[in-house]
Coordinates of C-alpha atoms and ligand atoms in Angstrom, one line a residue:
X1 CA 25.8 -35.3 9.5
X2 CA 23.0 -37.1 7.7
X3 CA 19.7 -35.5 8.5
X4 CA 16.4 -36.8 8.4
X5 CA 13.9 -35.7 6.4
X6 CA 11.1 -34.1 8.8
X7 CA 9.9 -31.3 6.4
X8 CA 10.2 -27.6 6.3
X9 CA 10.6 -25.9 9.4
X10 CA 9.7 -22.6 10.7
X11 CA 11.4 -21.1 13.4
X12 CA 10.3 -17.6 15.2
X13 CA 13.7 -16.6 17.2
X14 CA 15.0 -13.9 19.4
X15 CA 18.7 -13.9 20.8
X16 CA 20.7 -16.5 22.8
X17 CA 17.6 -18.9 23.5
X18 CA 16.9 -19.2 20.1
X19 CA 20.5 -19.6 18.8
X20 CA 21.1 -22.4 21.4
X21 CA 17.5 -24.3 20.0
X22 CA 18.7 -23.5 16.4
X23 CA 22.0 -25.3 17.0
X24 CA 20.0 -28.4 17.8
X25 CA 17.5 -27.9 14.9
X26 CA 20.1 -27.5 12.3
X27 CA 21.8 -30.9 13.4
X28 CA 18.3 -32.6 12.6
X29 CA 16.9 -30.8 10.0
X30 CA 18.2 -30.1 6.5
X31 CA 19.5 -26.4 5.9
X32 CA 17.0 -25.9 2.9
X33 CA 14.4 -26.8 5.0
X34 CA 14.8 -24.7 7.9
X35 CA 13.6 -21.1 8.0
X36 CA 14.3 -18.8 11.0
X37 CA 12.4 -15.7 11.5
X38 CA 14.2 -12.9 14.0
X39 CA 13.1 -10.3 15.8
X40 CA 14.5 -7.0 14.6
X41 CA 13.0 -4.9 16.9
X42 CA 16.4 -4.7 19.2
X43 CA 18.2 -3.1 16.4
X44 CA 19.5 0.1 17.0
X45 CA 22.0 2.6 15.8
X46 CA 24.9 3.1 18.0
X47 CA 28.1 5.7 16.2
X48 CA 26.1 5.9 13.0
X49 CA 26.1 1.9 12.6
X50 CA 23.0 -0.8 12.3
X51 CA 23.1 -2.9 14.8
X52 CA 20.8 -6.1 14.8
X53 CA 21.9 -8.0 17.9
X54 CA 19.6 -10.8 17.6
X55 CA 20.4 -11.2 13.9
X56 CA 23.8 -11.7 14.4
X57 CA 23.6 -13.6 17.3
X58 CA 21.6 -16.1 15.1
X59 CA 24.3 -15.9 12.2
X60 CA 27.2 -16.1 14.4
X61 CA 25.7 -19.4 15.9
X62 CA 24.7 -20.8 13.0
X63 CA 28.4 -20.4 11.7
X64 CA 30.1 -21.6 14.5
X65 CA 31.7 -18.0 15.3
X66 CA 29.3 -17.3 18.6
X67 CA 31.0 -16.5 21.9
X68 CA 28.7 -19.4 23.8
X69 CA 30.1 -17.5 27.0
X70 CA 28.7 -13.8 26.7
X71 CA 25.8 -15.3 24.4
X72 CA 26.7 -12.2 22.0
X73 CA 29.4 -11.1 20.0
X74 CA 32.3 -13.0 18.1
X75 CA 34.2 -15.9 19.9
X76 CA 37.7 -14.4 20.4
X77 CA 37.2 -11.0 19.3
X78 CA 38.6 -7.8 21.1
X79 CA 37.6 -4.5 21.9
X80 CA 39.9 -2.1 21.6
X81 CA 38.1 0.2 18.9
X82 CA 35.4 0.7 21.6
X83 CA 37.7 1.1 24.3
X84 CA 39.5 4.0 22.2
X85 CA 36.1 6.0 21.7
X86 CA 35.7 5.8 25.6
X87 CA 39.2 7.7 26.0
X88 CA 37.5 10.7 24.2
X89 CA 34.8 10.6 26.5
X90 CA 32.4 8.9 23.6
X91 CA 29.6 6.3 24.5
X92 CA 31.1 3.1 25.1
X93 CA 28.7 1.3 27.3
X94 CA 27.3 -1.0 24.0
X95 CA 30.7 -2.7 23.6
X96 CA 31.0 -3.2 19.8
X97 CA 33.7 -5.8 19.2
X98 CA 36.5 -4.9 16.7
X99 CA 35.9 -8.0 14.2
X100 CA 32.2 -7.5 14.9
X101 CA 32.5 -3.9 13.7
X102 CA 32.6 -5.5 10.0
X103 CA 29.3 -6.9 10.2
X104 CA 27.6 -3.7 11.5
X105 CA 29.8 -1.8 8.7
X106 CA 28.8 -3.9 5.8
X107 CA 24.9 -3.8 7.0
X108 CA 25.1 -0.1 7.2
X109 CA 26.8 0.9 3.8
X110 CA 24.3 -1.9 2.2
X111 CA 21.4 -0.1 3.9
X112 CA 22.3 3.2 3.1
X113 CA 22.9 2.2 -0.6
X114 CA 19.3 1.1 -0.6
X115 CA 19.4 -2.7 -0.3
X116 CA 16.7 -3.8 2.4
X117 CA 17.7 -6.0 5.3
X118 CA 16.5 -8.8 4.4
X119 CA 18.5 -9.0 1.5
X120 CA 21.6 -7.8 3.0
X121 CA 21.0 -10.6 5.7
X122 CA 21.1 -13.0 2.9
X123 CA 24.2 -11.8 2.0
X124 CA 25.6 -12.1 5.4
X125 CA 24.5 -15.5 5.8
X126 CA 26.3 -16.7 2.4
X127 CA 29.5 -14.9 3.5
X128 CA 29.5 -16.9 6.9
X129 CA 28.4 -19.8 5.2
X130 CA 25.0 -20.2 6.9
X131 CA 23.0 -22.1 4.5
X132 CA 19.5 -22.1 6.6
X133 CA 17.6 -19.5 5.2
X134 CA 17.6 -16.6 7.7
X135 CA 14.9 -13.9 7.3
X136 CA 14.9 -10.7 9.6
X137 CA 11.1 -10.3 10.6
X138 CA 10.6 -7.3 8.8
X139 CA 12.7 -4.3 6.4
X140 CA 10.9 -1.7 7.8
X141 CA 11.6 -0.1 11.2
X142 CA 10.1 -1.3 14.5
X143 CA 11.7 -0.5 17.7
X144 CA 11.0 -1.7 21.4
X145 CA 10.6 1.1 23.7
X146 CA 10.4 0.6 27.4
X147 CA 8.4 2.9 29.3
X148 CA 10.0 3.2 32.7
X149 CA 9.9 5.5 36.0
X150 CA 13.4 6.5 34.2
X151 CA 11.3 7.4 31.2
X152 CA 11.5 6.0 27.8
X153 CA 14.3 3.5 27.2
X154 CA 14.9 2.0 24.2
X155 CA 15.5 -1.6 24.7
X156 CA 19.4 -1.6 24.8
X157 CA 19.3 1.2 26.8
X158 CA 17.3 -0.8 29.3
X159 CA 18.8 -3.8 28.8
X160 CA 22.8 -3.3 28.6
X161 CA 22.9 0.5 29.9
X162 CA 20.5 0.4 32.9
X163 CA 21.1 -3.6 33.0
X164 CA 17.3 -4.2 33.3
X165 CA 16.8 -2.5 36.6
X166 CA 14.2 -0.2 35.6
X167 CA 10.5 -1.2 36.5
X168 CA 8.4 -1.8 33.0
X169 CA 5.7 0.0 32.8
X170 CA 4.6 -1.0 29.7
X171 CA 6.5 -1.9 26.3
X172 CA 5.4 -0.7 23.0
X173 CA 6.6 -1.6 19.8
X174 CA 7.3 1.7 17.7
X175 CA 6.4 1.4 14.3
X176 CA 4.7 -2.1 14.0
X177 CA 1.1 -1.1 12.3
X178 CA 3.5 0.2 9.2
X179 CA 5.7 -2.3 8.9
X180 CA 5.4 -5.4 6.7
X181 CA 6.7 -8.6 7.2
X182 CA 9.8 -9.6 5.5
X183 CA 9.6 -11.1 2.0
X184 CA 9.2 -14.6 3.0
X185 CA 8.1 -14.5 6.6
X186 CA 4.3 -15.4 5.9
X187 CA 5.1 -17.7 3.8
X188 CA 7.7 -19.7 5.3
X189 CA 4.6 -19.7 8.3
X190 CA 2.1 -20.7 5.9
X191 CA 4.1 -23.4 4.3
X192 CA 5.9 -24.5 7.3
X193 CA 5.4 -28.6 8.5
X194 CA 6.4 -27.2 11.8
X195 CA 6.3 -24.0 13.4
X196 CA 8.7 -23.6 16.6
X197 CA 8.5 -20.6 19.2
X198 CA 12.0 -20.4 20.4
X199 CA 12.7 -19.8 24.2
X200 CA 12.8 -16.2 23.9
X201 CA 11.4 -13.1 25.8
X202 CA 7.8 -13.2 24.8
X203 CA 7.4 -9.9 25.1
X204 CA 10.8 -8.0 23.2
X205 CA 11.7 -10.9 21.1
X206 CA 8.7 -13.0 20.0
X207 CA 6.3 -10.3 20.7
X208 CA 7.1 -8.1 17.7
X209 CA 7.2 -10.8 15.3
X210 CA 3.7 -11.6 16.3
X211 CA 2.8 -8.1 16.3
X212 CA 3.4 -7.7 12.6
X213 CA 0.7 -7.5 10.3
X214 CA -0.6 -10.9 9.1
X215 CA 1.6 -12.9 11.1
X216 CA -0.7 -14.0 14.0
X217 CA -3.7 -15.0 11.0
X218 CA -1.1 -16.9 9.5
X219 CA -0.4 -18.9 12.6
X220 CA -3.8 -19.3 13.4
X221 CA -4.7 -20.7 9.8
X222 CA -1.2 -22.9 9.7
X223 CA -2.3 -26.4 9.6
X224 CA 1.2 -27.4 10.8
X225 CA 2.0 -27.9 14.9
X226 CA 3.0 -24.5 16.3
X227 CA 5.2 -25.6 19.3
X228 CA 6.9 -23.7 21.8
X229 CA 9.7 -24.2 24.3
X230 CA 9.4 -22.1 27.6
X231 CA 12.1 -19.5 28.2
X232 CA 12.0 -20.2 31.9
X233 CA 13.7 -22.4 34.5
X234 CA 12.1 -22.7 37.4
X235 CA 10.7 -19.3 37.0
X236 CA 14.0 -17.6 35.4
X237 CA 15.3 -17.1 32.1
X238 CA 18.8 -18.5 31.3
X239 CA 19.8 -15.2 30.3
X240 CA 17.6 -11.7 30.0
X241 CA 14.7 -10.0 32.0
X242 CA 11.9 -12.0 31.3
X243 CA 10.8 -13.0 34.9
X244 CA 11.9 -9.2 35.6
X245 CA 9.8 -8.2 32.9
X246 CA 6.9 -10.2 33.7
X247 CA 6.8 -9.5 37.7
X248 CA 6.8 -5.6 36.5
X249 CA 3.8 -6.3 34.4
X250 CA 1.9 -8.3 37.2
X251 CA 2.7 -11.6 36.2
X252 CA 4.0 -14.8 38.2
X253 CA 7.1 -15.8 36.1
X254 CA 5.9 -19.5 34.8
X255 CA 5.1 -20.9 31.9
X256 CA 1.4 -20.1 32.1
X257 CA 2.2 -16.5 31.1
X258 CA 4.1 -17.5 28.4
X259 CA 1.4 -20.0 27.4
X260 CA -1.3 -17.5 27.7
X261 CA 0.7 -14.9 25.6
X262 CA 0.8 -17.2 22.9
X263 CA -2.8 -18.6 23.3
X264 CA -5.0 -19.1 20.6
X265 CA -1.9 -19.9 18.4
X266 CA -0.1 -22.6 20.3
X267 CA -0.7 -26.2 20.0
X268 CA 2.6 -27.7 22.2
X269 CA 4.6 -26.2 25.0
X270 CA 7.9 -28.2 26.0
X271 CA 8.7 -27.1 29.4
X272 CA 11.6 -27.7 31.7
X273 CA 11.7 -30.6 34.5
X274 CA 11.7 -28.0 37.1
X275 CA 8.4 -26.8 36.2
X276 CA 6.5 -30.3 36.1
X277 CA 3.9 -29.1 38.5
X278 CA 2.4 -26.6 35.7
X279 CA 2.1 -29.5 33.3
X280 CA -1.9 -30.5 34.4
X281 CA -2.8 -26.5 34.1
X282 CA -1.1 -26.2 30.8
X283 CA -3.3 -29.4 29.5
X284 CA -6.3 -28.0 31.0
X285 CA -5.2 -24.6 28.7
X286 CA -6.0 -27.3 25.8
X287 CA -1.7 -28.0 25.1
X288 CA -0.3 -31.0 24.7
X289 CA 3.2 -30.5 27.3
X290 CA 6.7 -32.4 27.2
X291 CA 8.9 -31.9 30.2
X292 CA 12.6 -32.3 29.6
X293 CA 15.9 -30.5 30.9
X294 CA 15.8 -27.0 28.6
X295 CA 19.2 -25.6 29.8
X296 CA 21.1 -25.9 26.4
X297 CA 24.6 -25.5 27.6
X298 CA 26.1 -28.1 25.4
X299 CA 25.4 -29.2 21.3
X300 CA 24.0 -32.3 22.7
X301 CA 21.5 -30.9 24.9
X302 CA 20.4 -28.5 21.9
X303 CA 19.9 -31.7 19.9
X304 CA 18.2 -33.3 22.6
X305 CA 15.9 -30.5 23.3
X306 CA 15.4 -29.7 19.5
X307 CA 14.3 -33.7 19.1
X308 CA 11.9 -33.5 22.1
X309 CA 10.4 -30.2 19.8
X310 CA 9.9 -32.7 17.0
X311 CA 8.4 -35.5 18.9
X312 CA 5.8 -33.0 20.9
X313 CA 5.2 -31.7 17.2
X314 CA 4.6 -35.6 15.8
X315 CA 2.2 -36.0 18.5
X316 CA 0.3 -32.9 18.2
X317 CA 0.0 -33.7 14.1
X318 CA -1.2 -37.4 15.1
X319 CA -4.0 -36.0 17.6
X320 CA -5.3 -33.7 14.8
X321 CA -5.4 -36.3 12.5
X322 CA -7.4 -38.6 14.8
Ligands
FO1_401 N1 24.9 -7.3 24.8 C1 25.1 -6.7 26.1 O1 24.8 -7.4 27.5 N2 26.4 -5.9 26.4 C2 26.9 -5.4 25.2 O2 27.9 -4.5 25.4 C3 26.1 -5.7 24.0 C4 26.8 -5.7 22.9 C5 26.4 -6.3 21.4 C6 27.1 -5.8 20.2 C7 26.3 -6.3 19.3 C8 25.4 -7.3 19.2 O3 25.2 -7.8 17.9 C9 24.9 -7.9 20.3 C10 25.3 -7.1 21.8 N3 24.7 -7.1 23.0 C11 25.1 -6.8 23.8 C12 23.7 -8.1 23.0 C13 22.3 -7.4 23.0 O4 22.4 -6.4 23.7 C14 21.2 -8.4 23.6 O5 21.6 -9.5 23.9 C15 20.0 -8.8 22.8 O6 19.5 -7.6 22.1 C16 18.8 -9.4 23.3 O7 18.4 -10.8 22.4

């Protein structure tokens, strides 16, 4: 497919929502012009293996190998190994697929040999034929910790084992003060012609990226338009616990808290048509707003939403120039 030159695009990304937007952006932007900065605060170690769920979801989607229905893992994968582990009484609530295991085995071996996560991710992208520049947010260890009435939970314990049922009292990113952005992260923000914030959970996917030292400052300094896609449609996310987290933290789920969480950084917001009643309030916050059907069930819808983001970025740029 021929892709127009729209300049350098940098996308801040979490898991499935980001992957769906990226499938569209990758159809419109040359891979050499596209950089994705991926959340790694969901990473965890299972059975001695380092799992980077959001990196996996982005790489599997961009290589066309993802399971679009489930939203994670590889299409057609089987789960014999993890089921066999269960027969010994081993923990198997986090479902590592048989072929998916290769990704975590390779990553773990490379990390153990002293290679940074950014280099390992680049090698995995090459192995899967992904030409887009996929950067984990940091080579350091950052962990999202959910404080709940059940105690402190790692993000995967909260999301997968406890099915996002516990009330969220607060969210912490352990290690965020000492972790540095991975090589290329700040430059990708500074040198971008457009920065996109994907429709990912603002607390646990985008929050950790913004929490890394220098990232917010780089975004504030950026001359490029910064445009987000709201992860909520009529107050509900397509997947994940963003709405429950908002309620637990005393917010009413809508594009308004999303805009507030990104305030000082954002120039434009794409929201779903179901949320058009919020356009006025968002514009009052100084944002340019576009409305469209943001549910990206098909590649064609992903491309349409990506087009909407690019066009909103153009209108922000035009307004800044006038
Ligand atoms: N999500 C689930 O809901 N259940 C699982 O068993 C599960 C396994 C899994 C294995 C590898 C991987 O890369 C992702 C996996 N995910 C699973 C997805 C993951 O928990 C979350 O969707 C992300 O952390 C949120 O972005």
